[in-house]
CSV table of C-alpha atoms in Angstrom, one decimal:
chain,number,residue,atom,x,y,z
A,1,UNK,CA,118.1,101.2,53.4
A,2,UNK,CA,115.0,100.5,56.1
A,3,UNK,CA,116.7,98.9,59.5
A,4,UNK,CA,114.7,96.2,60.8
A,5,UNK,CA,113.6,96.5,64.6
A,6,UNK,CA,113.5,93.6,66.4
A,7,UNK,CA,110.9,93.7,69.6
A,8,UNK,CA,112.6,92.6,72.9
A,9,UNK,CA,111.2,90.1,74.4
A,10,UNK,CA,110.9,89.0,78.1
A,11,UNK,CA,112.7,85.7,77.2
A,12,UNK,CA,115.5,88.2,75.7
A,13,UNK,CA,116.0,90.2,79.1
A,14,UNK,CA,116.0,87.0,81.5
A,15,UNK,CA,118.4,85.1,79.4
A,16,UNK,CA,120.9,88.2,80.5
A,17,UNK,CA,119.9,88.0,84.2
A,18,UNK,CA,120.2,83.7,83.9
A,19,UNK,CA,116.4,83.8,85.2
A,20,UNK,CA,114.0,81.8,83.5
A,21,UNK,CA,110.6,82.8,82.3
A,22,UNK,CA,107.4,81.3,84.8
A,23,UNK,CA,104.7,80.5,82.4
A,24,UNK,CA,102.4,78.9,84.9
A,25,UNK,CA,98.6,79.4,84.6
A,26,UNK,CA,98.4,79.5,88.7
A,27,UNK,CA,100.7,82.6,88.9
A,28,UNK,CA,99.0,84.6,85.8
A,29,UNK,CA,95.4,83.9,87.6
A,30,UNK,CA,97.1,84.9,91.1
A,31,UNK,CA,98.2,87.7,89.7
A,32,UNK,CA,95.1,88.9,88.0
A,33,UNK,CA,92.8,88.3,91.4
A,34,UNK,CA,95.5,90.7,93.4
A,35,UNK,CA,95.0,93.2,90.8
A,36,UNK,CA,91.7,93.2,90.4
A,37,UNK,CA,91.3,93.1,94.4
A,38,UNK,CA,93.6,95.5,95.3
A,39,UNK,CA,94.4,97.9,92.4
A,40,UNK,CA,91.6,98.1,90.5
A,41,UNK,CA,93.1,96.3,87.5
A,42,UNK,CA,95.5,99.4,86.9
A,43,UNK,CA,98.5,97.5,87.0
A,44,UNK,CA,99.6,95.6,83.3
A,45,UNK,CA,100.4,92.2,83.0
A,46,UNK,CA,103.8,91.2,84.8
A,47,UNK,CA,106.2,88.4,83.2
A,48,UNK,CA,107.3,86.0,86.1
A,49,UNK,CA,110.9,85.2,86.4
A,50,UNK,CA,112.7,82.5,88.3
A,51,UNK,CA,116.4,83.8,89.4
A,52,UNK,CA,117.5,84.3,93.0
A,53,UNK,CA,118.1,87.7,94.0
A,54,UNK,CA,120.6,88.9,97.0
A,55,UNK,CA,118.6,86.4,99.5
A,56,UNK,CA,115.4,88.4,98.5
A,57,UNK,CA,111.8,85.9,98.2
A,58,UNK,CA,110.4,87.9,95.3
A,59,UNK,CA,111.4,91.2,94.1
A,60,UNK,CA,110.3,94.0,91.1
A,61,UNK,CA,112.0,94.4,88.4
A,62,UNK,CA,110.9,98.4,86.9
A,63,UNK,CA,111.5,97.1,83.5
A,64,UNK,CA,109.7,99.7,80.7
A,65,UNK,CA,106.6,98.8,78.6
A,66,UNK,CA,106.8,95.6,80.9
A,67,UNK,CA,107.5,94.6,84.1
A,68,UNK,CA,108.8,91.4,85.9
A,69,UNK,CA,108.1,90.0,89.2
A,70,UNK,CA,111.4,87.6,90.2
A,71,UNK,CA,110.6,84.8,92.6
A,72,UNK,CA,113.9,83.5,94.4
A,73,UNK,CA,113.2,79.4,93.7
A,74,UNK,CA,112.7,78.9,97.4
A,75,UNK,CA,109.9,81.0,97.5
A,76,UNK,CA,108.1,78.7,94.6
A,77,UNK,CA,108.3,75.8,96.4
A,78,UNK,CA,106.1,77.8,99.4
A,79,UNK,CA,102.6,77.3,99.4
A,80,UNK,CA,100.2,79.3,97.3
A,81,UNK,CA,99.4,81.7,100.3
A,82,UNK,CA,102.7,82.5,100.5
A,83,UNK,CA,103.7,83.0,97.3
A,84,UNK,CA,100.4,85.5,96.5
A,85,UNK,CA,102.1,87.2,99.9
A,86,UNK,CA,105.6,87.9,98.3
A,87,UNK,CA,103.6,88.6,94.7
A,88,UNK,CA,101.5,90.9,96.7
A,89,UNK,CA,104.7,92.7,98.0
A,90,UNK,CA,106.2,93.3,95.2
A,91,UNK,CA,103.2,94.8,93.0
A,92,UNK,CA,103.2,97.3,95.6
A,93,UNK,CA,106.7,98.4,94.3
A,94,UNK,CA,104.8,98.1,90.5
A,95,UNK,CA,101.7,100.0,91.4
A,96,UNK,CA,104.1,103.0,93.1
A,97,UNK,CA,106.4,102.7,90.2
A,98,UNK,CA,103.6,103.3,87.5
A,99,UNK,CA,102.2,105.9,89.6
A,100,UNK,CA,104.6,107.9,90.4
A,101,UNK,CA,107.3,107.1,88.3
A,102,UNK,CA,110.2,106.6,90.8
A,103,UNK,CA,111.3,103.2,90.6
A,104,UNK,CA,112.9,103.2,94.1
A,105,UNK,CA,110.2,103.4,96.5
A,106,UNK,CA,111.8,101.2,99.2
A,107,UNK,CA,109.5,100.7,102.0
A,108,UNK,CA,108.9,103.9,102.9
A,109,UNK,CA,106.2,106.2,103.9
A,110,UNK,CA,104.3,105.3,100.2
A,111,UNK,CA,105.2,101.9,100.6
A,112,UNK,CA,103.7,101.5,104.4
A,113,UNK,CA,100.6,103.8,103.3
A,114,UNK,CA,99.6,101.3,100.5
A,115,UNK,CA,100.5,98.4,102.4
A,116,UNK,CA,98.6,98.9,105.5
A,117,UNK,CA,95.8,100.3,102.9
A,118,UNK,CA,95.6,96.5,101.6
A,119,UNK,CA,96.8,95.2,104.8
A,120,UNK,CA,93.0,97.1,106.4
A,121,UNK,CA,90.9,95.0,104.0
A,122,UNK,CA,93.5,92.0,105.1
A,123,UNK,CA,92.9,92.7,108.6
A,124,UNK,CA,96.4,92.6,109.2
A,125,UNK,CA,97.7,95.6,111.8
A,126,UNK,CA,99.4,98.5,110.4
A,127,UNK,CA,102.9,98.9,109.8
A,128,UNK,CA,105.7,102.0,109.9
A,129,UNK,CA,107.4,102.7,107.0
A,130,UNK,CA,111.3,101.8,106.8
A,131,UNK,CA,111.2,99.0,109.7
A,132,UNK,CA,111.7,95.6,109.2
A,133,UNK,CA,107.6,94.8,109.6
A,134,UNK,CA,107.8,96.8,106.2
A,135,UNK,CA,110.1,94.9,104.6
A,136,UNK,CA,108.4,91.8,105.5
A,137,UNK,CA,105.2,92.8,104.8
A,138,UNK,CA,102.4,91.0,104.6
A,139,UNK,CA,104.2,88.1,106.2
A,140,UNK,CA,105.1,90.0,109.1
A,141,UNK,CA,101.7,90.5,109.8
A,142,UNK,CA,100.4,87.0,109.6
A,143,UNK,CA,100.8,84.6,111.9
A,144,UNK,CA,102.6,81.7,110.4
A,145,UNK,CA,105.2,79.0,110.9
A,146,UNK,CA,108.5,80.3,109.2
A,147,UNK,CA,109.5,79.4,105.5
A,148,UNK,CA,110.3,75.6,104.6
């Protein structure tokens, strides 16, 4: 007797992180423009979650075929430059991911070389991987009142 495979879905993997799904139009076309902008397109589309994450703003999730891009609710309440800063971020963690397969990049020397890459076209200044400019990234490099 034939099994029947059931296909995971998004929906199925956040209800087990007590996340919820973003379906807003603003984040997908946000998220296309950065790709198109910065990676050529070569990243696939990401499903947007809602869940706080140890006091992060936004974070990647290296979830196979798909990925996820989690958004603390804080960090949705910021305005839309903000938020395409943290979304920015974090598909630098996708694109390294999906290009070199490691998963933990950190904000290393990869991390800093593709940041300061998209931070040159930005004109933001340049930033050292591992420091806390890094971390911050491109926020650190604008010049901004803090977060509401």
């Amino acid at each position: 007797m034939e099994e029947s495979v059931r296909q995971v879905t998004p929906h199925d993997i956040v209800g087990h992180m007590k996340a919820r799904v973003v379906d807003e139009p603003e984040l997908e076309e946000m998220f296309a423009r950065l790709n198109a902008h910065h990676f050529g397109r070569q990243l696939p589309t990401m499903v947007m979650i809602e869940a706080p994450h140890n006091g992060h703003f936004a974070y990647y999730v290296p979830l196979s075929p798909i990925g996820m891009i989690g958004f603390d609710p804080r960090t949705l309440q910021q305005d839309s430059a903000r938020i395409a800063d943290s979304m920015l971020h974090e598909m630098i963690h996708a694109f390294l991911h999906r290009s070199t397969g490691d998963a933990d990049q950190a904000h290393g020397r990869a991390f800093a070389k593709e940041a300061n890459r998209i931070g040159r076209m930005l004109g933001l200044k340049s930033v050292v991987p591992m420091s806390d400019d890094a971390v911050e990234w491109p926020a650190s490099r604008r010049k901004r009142d803090t977060w509401r």
